[in-house]
CSV table of C-alpha atoms and ligand atoms in Angstrom, one decimal:
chain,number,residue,atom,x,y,z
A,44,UNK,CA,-16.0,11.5,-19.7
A,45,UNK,CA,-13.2,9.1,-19.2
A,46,UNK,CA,-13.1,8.0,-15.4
A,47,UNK,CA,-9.4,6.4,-14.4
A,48,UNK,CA,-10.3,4.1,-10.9
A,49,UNK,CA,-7.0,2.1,-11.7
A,50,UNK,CA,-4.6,4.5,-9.8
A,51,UNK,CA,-3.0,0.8,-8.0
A,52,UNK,CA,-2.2,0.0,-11.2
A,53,UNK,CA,-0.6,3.3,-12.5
A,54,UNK,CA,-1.4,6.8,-12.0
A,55,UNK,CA,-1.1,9.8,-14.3
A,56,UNK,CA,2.2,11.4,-14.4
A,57,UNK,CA,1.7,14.7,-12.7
A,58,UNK,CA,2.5,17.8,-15.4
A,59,UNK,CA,5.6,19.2,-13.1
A,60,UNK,CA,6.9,15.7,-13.1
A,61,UNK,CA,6.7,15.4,-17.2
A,62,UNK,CA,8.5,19.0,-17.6
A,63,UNK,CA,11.2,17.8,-15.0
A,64,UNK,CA,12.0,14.6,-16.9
A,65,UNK,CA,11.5,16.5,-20.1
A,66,UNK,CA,14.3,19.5,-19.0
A,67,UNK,CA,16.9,16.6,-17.5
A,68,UNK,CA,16.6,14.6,-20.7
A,69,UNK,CA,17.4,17.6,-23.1
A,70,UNK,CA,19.1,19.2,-20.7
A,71,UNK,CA,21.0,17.2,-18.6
A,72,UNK,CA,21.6,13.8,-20.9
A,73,UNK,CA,25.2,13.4,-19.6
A,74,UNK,CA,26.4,10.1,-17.4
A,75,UNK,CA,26.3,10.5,-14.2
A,76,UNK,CA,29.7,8.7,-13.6
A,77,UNK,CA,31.5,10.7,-16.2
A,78,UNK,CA,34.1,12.9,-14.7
A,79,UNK,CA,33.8,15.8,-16.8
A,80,UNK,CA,31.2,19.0,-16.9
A,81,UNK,CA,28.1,17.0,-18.5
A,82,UNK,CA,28.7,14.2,-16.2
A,83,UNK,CA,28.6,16.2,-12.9
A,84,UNK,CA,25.6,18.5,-14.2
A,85,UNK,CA,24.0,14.6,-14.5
A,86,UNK,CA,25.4,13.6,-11.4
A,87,UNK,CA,24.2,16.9,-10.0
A,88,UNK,CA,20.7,16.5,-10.8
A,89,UNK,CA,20.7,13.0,-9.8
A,90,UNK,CA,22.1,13.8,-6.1
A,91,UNK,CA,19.1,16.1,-6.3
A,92,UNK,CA,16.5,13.7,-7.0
A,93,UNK,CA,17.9,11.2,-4.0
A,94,UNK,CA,17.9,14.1,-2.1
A,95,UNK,CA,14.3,14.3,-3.0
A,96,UNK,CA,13.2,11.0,-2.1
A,97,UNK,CA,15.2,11.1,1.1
A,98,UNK,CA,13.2,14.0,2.2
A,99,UNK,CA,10.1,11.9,1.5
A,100,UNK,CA,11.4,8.9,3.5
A,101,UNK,CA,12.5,11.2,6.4
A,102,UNK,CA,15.8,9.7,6.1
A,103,UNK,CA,19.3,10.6,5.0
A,104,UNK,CA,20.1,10.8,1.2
A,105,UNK,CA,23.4,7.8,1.5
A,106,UNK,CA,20.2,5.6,2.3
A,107,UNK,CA,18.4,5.5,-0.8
A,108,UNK,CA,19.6,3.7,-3.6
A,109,UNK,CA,17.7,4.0,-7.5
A,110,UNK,CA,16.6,1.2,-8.8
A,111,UNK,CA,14.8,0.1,-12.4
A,112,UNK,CA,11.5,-0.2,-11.0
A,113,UNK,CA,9.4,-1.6,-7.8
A,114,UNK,CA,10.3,-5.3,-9.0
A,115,UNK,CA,13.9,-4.4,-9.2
A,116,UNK,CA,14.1,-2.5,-6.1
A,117,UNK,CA,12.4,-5.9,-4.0
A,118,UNK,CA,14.3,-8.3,-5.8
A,119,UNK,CA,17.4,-6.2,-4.8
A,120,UNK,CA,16.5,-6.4,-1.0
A,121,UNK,CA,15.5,-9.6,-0.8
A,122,UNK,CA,18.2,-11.5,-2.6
A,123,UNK,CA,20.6,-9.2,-1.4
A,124,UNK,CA,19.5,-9.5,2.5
A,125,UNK,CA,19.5,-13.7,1.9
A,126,UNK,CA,22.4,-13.8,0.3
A,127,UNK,CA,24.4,-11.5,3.3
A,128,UNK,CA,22.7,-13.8,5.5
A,129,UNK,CA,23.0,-16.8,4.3
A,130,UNK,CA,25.7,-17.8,7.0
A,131,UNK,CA,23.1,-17.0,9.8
A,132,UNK,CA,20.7,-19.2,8.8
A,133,UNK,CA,18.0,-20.5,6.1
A,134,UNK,CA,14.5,-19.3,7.3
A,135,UNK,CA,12.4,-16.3,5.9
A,136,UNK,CA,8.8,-15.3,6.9
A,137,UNK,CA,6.5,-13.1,5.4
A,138,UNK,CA,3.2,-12.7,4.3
A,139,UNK,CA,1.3,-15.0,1.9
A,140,UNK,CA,-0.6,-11.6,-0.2
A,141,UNK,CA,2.5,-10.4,-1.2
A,142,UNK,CA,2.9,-8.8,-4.6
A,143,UNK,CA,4.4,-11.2,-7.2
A,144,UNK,CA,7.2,-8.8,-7.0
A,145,UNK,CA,8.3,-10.3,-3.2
A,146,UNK,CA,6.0,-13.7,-3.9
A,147,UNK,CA,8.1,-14.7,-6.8
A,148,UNK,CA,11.2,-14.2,-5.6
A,149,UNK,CA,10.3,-15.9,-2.2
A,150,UNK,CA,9.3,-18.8,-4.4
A,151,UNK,CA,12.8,-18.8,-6.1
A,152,UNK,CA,14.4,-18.6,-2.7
A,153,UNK,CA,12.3,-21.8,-1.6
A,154,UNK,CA,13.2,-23.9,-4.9
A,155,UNK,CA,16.8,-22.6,-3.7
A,156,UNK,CA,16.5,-24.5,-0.6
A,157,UNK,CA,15.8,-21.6,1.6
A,158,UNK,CA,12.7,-22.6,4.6
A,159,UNK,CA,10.1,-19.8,3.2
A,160,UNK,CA,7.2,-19.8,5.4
A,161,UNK,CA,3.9,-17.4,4.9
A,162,UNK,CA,1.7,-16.3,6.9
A,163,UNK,CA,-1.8,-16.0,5.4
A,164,UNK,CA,-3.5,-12.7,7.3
A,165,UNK,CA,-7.0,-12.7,7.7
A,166,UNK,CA,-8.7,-9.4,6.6
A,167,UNK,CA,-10.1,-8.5,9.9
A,168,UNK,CA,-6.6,-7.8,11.8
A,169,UNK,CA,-4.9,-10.2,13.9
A,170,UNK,CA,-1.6,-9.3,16.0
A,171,UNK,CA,0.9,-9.9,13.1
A,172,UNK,CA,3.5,-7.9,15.8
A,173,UNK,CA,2.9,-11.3,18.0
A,174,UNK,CA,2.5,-13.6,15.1
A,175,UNK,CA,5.9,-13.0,13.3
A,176,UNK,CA,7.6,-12.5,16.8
A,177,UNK,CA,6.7,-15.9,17.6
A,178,UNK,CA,8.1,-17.4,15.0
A,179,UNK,CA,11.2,-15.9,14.3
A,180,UNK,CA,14.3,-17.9,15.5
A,181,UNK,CA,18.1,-17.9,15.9
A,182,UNK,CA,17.6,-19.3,12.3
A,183,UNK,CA,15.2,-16.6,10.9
A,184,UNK,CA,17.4,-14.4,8.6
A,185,UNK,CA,14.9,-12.2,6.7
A,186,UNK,CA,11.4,-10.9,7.7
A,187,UNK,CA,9.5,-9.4,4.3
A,188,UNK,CA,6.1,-7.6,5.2
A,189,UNK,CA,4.4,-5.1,2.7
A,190,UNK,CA,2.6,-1.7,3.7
A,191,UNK,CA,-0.4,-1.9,1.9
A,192,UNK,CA,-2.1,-4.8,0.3
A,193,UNK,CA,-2.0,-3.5,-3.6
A,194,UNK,CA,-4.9,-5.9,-3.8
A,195,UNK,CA,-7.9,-5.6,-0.7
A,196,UNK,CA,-5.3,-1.9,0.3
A,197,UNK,CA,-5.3,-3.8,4.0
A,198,UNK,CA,-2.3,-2.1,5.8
A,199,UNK,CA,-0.1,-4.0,8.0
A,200,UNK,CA,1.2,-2.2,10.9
A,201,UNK,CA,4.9,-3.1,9.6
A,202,UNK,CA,6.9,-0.6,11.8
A,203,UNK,CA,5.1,-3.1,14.9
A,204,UNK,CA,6.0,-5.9,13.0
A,205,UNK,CA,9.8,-5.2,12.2
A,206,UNK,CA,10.3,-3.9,16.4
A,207,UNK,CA,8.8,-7.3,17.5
A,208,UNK,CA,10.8,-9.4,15.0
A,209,UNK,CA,14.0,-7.6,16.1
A,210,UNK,CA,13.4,-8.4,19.6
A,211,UNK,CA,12.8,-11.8,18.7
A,212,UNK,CA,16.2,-11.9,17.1
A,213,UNK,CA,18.1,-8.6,16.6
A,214,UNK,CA,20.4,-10.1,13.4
A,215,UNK,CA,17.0,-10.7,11.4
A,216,UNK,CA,16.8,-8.4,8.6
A,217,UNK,CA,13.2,-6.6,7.9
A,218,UNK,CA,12.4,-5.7,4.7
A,219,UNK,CA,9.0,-4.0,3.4
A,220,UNK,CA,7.4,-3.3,0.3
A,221,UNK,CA,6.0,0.3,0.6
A,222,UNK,CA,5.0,0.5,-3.2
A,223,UNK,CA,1.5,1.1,-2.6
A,224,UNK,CA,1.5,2.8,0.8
A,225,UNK,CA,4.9,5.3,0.4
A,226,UNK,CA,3.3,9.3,0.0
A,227,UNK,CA,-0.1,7.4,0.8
A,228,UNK,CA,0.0,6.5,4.6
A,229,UNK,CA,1.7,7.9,7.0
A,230,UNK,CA,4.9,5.9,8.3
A,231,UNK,CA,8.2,6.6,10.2
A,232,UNK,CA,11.1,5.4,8.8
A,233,UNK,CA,13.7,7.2,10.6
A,234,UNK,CA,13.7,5.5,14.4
A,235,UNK,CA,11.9,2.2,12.9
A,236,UNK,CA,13.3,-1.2,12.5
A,237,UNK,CA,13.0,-1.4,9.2
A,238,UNK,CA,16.0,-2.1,7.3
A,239,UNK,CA,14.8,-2.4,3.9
A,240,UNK,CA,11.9,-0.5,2.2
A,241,UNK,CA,10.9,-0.3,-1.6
A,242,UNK,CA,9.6,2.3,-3.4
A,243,UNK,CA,8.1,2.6,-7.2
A,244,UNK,CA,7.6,6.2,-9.4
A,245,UNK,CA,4.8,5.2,-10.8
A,246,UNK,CA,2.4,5.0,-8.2
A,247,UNK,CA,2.5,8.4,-7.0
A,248,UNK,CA,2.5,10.3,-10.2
A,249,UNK,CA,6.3,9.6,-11.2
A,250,UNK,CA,7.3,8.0,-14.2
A,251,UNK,CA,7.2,4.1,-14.9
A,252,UNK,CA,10.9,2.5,-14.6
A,253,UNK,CA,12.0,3.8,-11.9
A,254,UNK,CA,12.0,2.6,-7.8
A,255,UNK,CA,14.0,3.1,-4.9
A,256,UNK,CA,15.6,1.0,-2.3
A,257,UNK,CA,16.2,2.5,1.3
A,258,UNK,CA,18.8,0.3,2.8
A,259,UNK,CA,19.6,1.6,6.5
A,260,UNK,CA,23.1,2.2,7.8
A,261,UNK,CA,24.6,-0.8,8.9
A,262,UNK,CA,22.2,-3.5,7.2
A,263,UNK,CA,24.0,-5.3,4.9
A,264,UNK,CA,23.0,-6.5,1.7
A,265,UNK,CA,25.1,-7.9,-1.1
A,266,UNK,CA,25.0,-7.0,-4.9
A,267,UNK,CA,23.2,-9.7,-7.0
A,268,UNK,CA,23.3,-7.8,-10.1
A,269,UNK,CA,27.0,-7.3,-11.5
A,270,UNK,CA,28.0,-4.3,-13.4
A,271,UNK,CA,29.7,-1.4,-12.7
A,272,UNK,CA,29.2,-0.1,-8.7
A,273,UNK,CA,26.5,2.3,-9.6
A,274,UNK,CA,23.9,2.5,-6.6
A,275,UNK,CA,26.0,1.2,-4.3
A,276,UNK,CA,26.8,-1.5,-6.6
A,277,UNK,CA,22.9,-3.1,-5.6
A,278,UNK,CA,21.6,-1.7,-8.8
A,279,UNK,CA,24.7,-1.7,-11.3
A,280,UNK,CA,24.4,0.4,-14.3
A,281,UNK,CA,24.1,3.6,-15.8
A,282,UNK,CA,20.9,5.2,-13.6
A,283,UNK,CA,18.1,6.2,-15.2
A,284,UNK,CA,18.8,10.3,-14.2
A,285,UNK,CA,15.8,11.6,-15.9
A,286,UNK,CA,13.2,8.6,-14.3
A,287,UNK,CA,14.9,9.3,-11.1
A,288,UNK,CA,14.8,13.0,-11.1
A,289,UNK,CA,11.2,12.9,-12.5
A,290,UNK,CA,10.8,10.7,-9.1
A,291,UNK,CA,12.4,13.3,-6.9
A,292,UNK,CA,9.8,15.8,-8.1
A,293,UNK,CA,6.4,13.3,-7.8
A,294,UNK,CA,7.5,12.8,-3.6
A,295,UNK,CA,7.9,17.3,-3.9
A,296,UNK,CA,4.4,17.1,-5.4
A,297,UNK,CA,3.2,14.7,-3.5
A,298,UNK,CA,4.5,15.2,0.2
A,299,UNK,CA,3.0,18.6,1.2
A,300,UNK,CA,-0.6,17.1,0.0
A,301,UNK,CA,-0.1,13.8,1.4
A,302,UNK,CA,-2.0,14.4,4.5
A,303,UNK,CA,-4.7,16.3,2.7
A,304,UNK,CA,-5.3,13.5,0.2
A,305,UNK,CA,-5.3,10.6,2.9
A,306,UNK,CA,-8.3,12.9,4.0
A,307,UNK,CA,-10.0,13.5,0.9
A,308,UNK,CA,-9.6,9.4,0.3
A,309,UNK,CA,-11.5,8.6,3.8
A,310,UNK,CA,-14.0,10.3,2.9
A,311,UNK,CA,-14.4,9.4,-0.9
A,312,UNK,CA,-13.9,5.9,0.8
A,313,UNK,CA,-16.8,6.1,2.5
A,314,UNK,CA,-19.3,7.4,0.6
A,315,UNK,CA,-18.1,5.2,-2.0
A,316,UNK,CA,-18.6,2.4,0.4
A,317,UNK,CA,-22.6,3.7,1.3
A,318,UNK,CA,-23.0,3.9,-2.2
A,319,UNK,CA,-21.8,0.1,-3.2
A,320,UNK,CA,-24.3,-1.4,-0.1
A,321,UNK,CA,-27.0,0.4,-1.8
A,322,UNK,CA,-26.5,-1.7,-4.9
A,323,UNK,CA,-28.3,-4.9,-5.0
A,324,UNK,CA,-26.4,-8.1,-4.1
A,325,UNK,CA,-22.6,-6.4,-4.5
A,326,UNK,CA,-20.3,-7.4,-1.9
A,327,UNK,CA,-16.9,-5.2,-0.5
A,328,UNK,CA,-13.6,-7.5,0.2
A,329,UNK,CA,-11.4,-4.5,1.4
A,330,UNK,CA,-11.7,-4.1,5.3
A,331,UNK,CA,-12.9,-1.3,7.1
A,332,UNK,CA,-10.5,-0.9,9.6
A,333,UNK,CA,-5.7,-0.8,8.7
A,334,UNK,CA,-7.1,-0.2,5.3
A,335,UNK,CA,-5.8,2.5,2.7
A,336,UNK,CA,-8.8,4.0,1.8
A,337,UNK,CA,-7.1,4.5,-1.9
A,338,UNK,CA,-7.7,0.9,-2.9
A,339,UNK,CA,-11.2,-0.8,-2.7
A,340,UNK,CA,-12.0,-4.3,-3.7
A,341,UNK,CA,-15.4,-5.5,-4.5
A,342,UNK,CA,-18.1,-6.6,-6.7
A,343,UNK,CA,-21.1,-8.2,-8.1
A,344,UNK,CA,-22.1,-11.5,-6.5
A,345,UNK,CA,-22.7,-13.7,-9.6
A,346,UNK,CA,-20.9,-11.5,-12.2
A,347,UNK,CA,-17.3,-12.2,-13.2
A,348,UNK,CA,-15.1,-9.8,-12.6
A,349,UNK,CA,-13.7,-9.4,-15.8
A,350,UNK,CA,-17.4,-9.1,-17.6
A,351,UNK,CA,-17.8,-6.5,-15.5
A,352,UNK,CA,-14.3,-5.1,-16.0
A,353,UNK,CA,-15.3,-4.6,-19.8
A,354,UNK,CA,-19.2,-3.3,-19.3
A,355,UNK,CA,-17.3,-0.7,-17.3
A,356,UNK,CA,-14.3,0.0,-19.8
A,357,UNK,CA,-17.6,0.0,-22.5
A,358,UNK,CA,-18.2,3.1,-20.9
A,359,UNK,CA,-15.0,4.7,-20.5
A,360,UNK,CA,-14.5,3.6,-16.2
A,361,UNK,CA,-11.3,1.6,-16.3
A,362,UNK,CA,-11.1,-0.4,-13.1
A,363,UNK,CA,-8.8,-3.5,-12.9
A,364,UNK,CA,-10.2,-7.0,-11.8
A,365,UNK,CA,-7.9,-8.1,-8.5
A,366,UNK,CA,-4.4,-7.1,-8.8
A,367,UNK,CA,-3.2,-5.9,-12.7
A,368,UNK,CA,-0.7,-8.1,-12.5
A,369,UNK,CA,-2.4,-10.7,-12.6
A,370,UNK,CA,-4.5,-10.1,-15.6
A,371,UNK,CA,-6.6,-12.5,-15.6
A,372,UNK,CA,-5.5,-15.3,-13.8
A,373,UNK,CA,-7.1,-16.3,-10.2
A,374,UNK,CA,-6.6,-14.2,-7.4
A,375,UNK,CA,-3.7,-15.8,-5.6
A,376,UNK,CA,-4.1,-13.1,-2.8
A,377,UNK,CA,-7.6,-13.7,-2.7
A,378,UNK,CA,-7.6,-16.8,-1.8
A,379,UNK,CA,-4.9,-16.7,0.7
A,380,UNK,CA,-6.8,-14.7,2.6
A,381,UNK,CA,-9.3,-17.4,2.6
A,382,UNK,CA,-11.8,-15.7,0.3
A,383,UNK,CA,-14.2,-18.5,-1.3
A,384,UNK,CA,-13.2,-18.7,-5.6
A,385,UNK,CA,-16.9,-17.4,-5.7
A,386,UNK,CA,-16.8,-13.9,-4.1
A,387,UNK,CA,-12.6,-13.9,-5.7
A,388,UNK,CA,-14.2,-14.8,-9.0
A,389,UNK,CA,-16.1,-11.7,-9.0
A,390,UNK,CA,-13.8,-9.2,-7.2
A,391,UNK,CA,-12.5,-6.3,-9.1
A,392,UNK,CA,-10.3,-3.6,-7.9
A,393,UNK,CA,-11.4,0.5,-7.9
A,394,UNK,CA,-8.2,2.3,-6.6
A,395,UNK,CA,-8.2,6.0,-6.3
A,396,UNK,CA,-5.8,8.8,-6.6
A,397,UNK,CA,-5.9,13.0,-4.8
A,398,UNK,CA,-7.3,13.6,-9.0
A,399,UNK,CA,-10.6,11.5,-7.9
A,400,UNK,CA,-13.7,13.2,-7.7
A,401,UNK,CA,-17.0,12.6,-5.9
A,402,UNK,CA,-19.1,12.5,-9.4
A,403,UNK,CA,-16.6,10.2,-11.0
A,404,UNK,CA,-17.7,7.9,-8.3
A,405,UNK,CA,-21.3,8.8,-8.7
A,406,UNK,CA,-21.1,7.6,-12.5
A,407,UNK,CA,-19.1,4.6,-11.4
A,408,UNK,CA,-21.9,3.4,-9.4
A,409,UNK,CA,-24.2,4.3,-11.8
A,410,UNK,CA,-23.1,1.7,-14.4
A,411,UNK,CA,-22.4,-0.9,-11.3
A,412,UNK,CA,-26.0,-1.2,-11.0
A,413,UNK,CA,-26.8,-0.9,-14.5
A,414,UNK,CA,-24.1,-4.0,-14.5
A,415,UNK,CA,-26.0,-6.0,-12.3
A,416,UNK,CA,-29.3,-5.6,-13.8
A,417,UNK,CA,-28.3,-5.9,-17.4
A,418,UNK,CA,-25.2,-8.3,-17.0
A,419,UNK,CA,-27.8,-10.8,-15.4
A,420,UNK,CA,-30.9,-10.1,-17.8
A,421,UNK,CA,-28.1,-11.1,-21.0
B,238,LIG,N1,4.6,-4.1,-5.0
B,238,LIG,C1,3.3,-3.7,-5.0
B,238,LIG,C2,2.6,-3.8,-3.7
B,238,LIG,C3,2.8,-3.3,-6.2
B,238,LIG,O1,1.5,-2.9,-6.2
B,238,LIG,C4,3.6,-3.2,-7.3
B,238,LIG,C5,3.0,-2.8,-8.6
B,238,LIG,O2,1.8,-3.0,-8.9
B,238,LIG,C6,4.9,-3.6,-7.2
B,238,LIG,C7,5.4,-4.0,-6.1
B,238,LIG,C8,5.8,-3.5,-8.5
B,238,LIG,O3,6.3,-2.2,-8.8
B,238,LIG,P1,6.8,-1.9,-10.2
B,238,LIG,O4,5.6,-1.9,-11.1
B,238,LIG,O5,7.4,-0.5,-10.1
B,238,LIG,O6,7.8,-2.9,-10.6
């Protein structure tokens, strides 16, 4: 039995979703900017597939722009919002456990001359509402928070965050990273104060290649790609109407079980949980409380996580070891949240999807402690 704990990485494209890309690729291949019959079947489809999204989002379709991935789709907002801005002012906050997909980019920003400061959360809550309030200025153009830590699945109350930082300073734009929490945890987008918010397709049983950017009415962000004025001219070039549409139909797969799988995951999260504390000397990063109960960080004290990683994938349980993009290397996230190298050194990453079942887990805590006792005897 193969058992697939990795779903933070990438989950399975759903079956509906591979016969939906399937049918628009043999079916509807035409460009959507085209102004004859094959372009405005493509067109057609690809209206759909926004439409789709939107209804996930609970917002209007105009709002949601395609973009070539997660990556693409932060990037987009975040250069874009500066570079609007950049007449406001030079200072952007955010988190210091962002993905690489916000962290680098922030970094770029800095090396640009921009004042980048991060706030390193500790794992046991804090009042972030308060803490980026208070530091927000006349100066402050762009606030970046994400949803869900893709790394401990700690979930920052972002829509509390984005109404503080606009009372702070109402021109401030708020952008949020929603890859790992969007069809996962409840959030309201509509009446919230969040301008920006990315998306990715292959989190929640979509394809790979393919995010979305919500961009509310009246925030502004300019174009830093340059192409033709597909997407609002934020994500120039010919869309990607298969990827999008297989999108559209992952958020109508996964909206109507949403609620039932945040359910299912509490409770796979805690006897997962019970089950870990019975094993001797393993230790759990993620916290108990504002965490998605998809993602769960932990380990063996003693046992590198990526010896562990590969007595697991020995036996067909592929897990990843921190985040999976960063194969390998330390846990920047890790430590920012002031874990010691130790505990980091040994963290690996079990993230779960609504496929999950309770014997998978059973099995996967099985070999844990056959880890521990035969890791340690070698
Ligand atoms: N943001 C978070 C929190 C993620 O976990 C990921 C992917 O792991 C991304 C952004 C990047 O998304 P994509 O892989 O679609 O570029």
């Amino acid at each position: 039995m193969e058992i697939y704990l990795d779903n933070g990485a990438t989950t399975k494209p759903s079956k509906p979703v591979i016969r939906r890309i399937t049918e628009v690729l043999s079916e509807n291949w035409g460009n959507p900017s085209s102004l004859h019959q094959k372009g405005i079947q493509a067109e057609t489809a690809l209206e759909e597939a926004r439409e789709q999204v939107a209804g996930g989002l609970k917002i209007s379709a105009e709002t949601v722009r395609f973009s070539p991935n997660g990556t693409s789709a932060i990037h987009g907002a975040l250069f874009g919002a500066v570079r609007a801005m950049r007449r406001r002012g030079d200072k952007i906050l955010s988190t210091a456990v962002e993905h690489a997909a916000a962290h680098n980019p922030l970094q770029e920003l800095a090396k640009e001359g921009y004042k980048v400061e991060m706030l390193s959360p500790s794992l046991h809550g804090q009042d972030f509402a308060s803490e980026f309030a208070g530091k927000v200025d006349e100066k402050t153009i762009l606030v970046n928070v994400m949803m869900v830590n893709n790394e401990t699945g700690q979930i920052f109350p972002v829509e509390e965050i984005a109404t503080a930082v606009k009372r702070a300073n109402a021109q401030t734009l708020f952008h949020c990273d929603a890859v790992q929490g969007f069809m996962k945890i409840p959030f309201s987008l509509k009446r919230s104060n969040i301008d920006l918010l990315s998306v990715s397709g292959h989190k929640i049983h979509g394809p790979k290649g393919i995010g979305g950017l919500y961009v509310k009415k009246g925030a502004r962000i300019v174009p830093t790609m340059f192409g033709g004025g597909q997407e609002g001219a934020i994500f120039p070039g010919t869309e990607n109407v298969a990827f999008a549409c297989g999108l559209g139909e992952a958020v109508v797969q996964q909206g109507p079980k949403a609620e039932e799988f945040l359910k299912k995951m509490t409770d796979l999260n805690r006897y997962l949980r019970q089950n870990i504390q019975a094993i001797n000397d393993t230790f759990i990063l993620s916290p108990t409380a504002q965490a998605s109960p998809y993602i769960l960080s932990l380990g063996i004290k003693g046992i590198r996580s990526e010896i562990l990683l590969h007595f697991l994938e020995a036996r067909r349980i592929y897990v990843s070891s921190g985040s999976a993009c960063s194969r390998g290397k330390k846990s920047r996230v890790l430590a920012a949240y002031g874990i010691p190298d130790k505990l980091a050194d040994s963290a690996i990453r079990v993230s779960m999807s609504g496929d999950t079942m309770r014997e998978e887990l059973d099995r996967f805590c099985e070999v844990l402690e056959e880890a521990g006792k035969s890791i340690r005897r070698s």
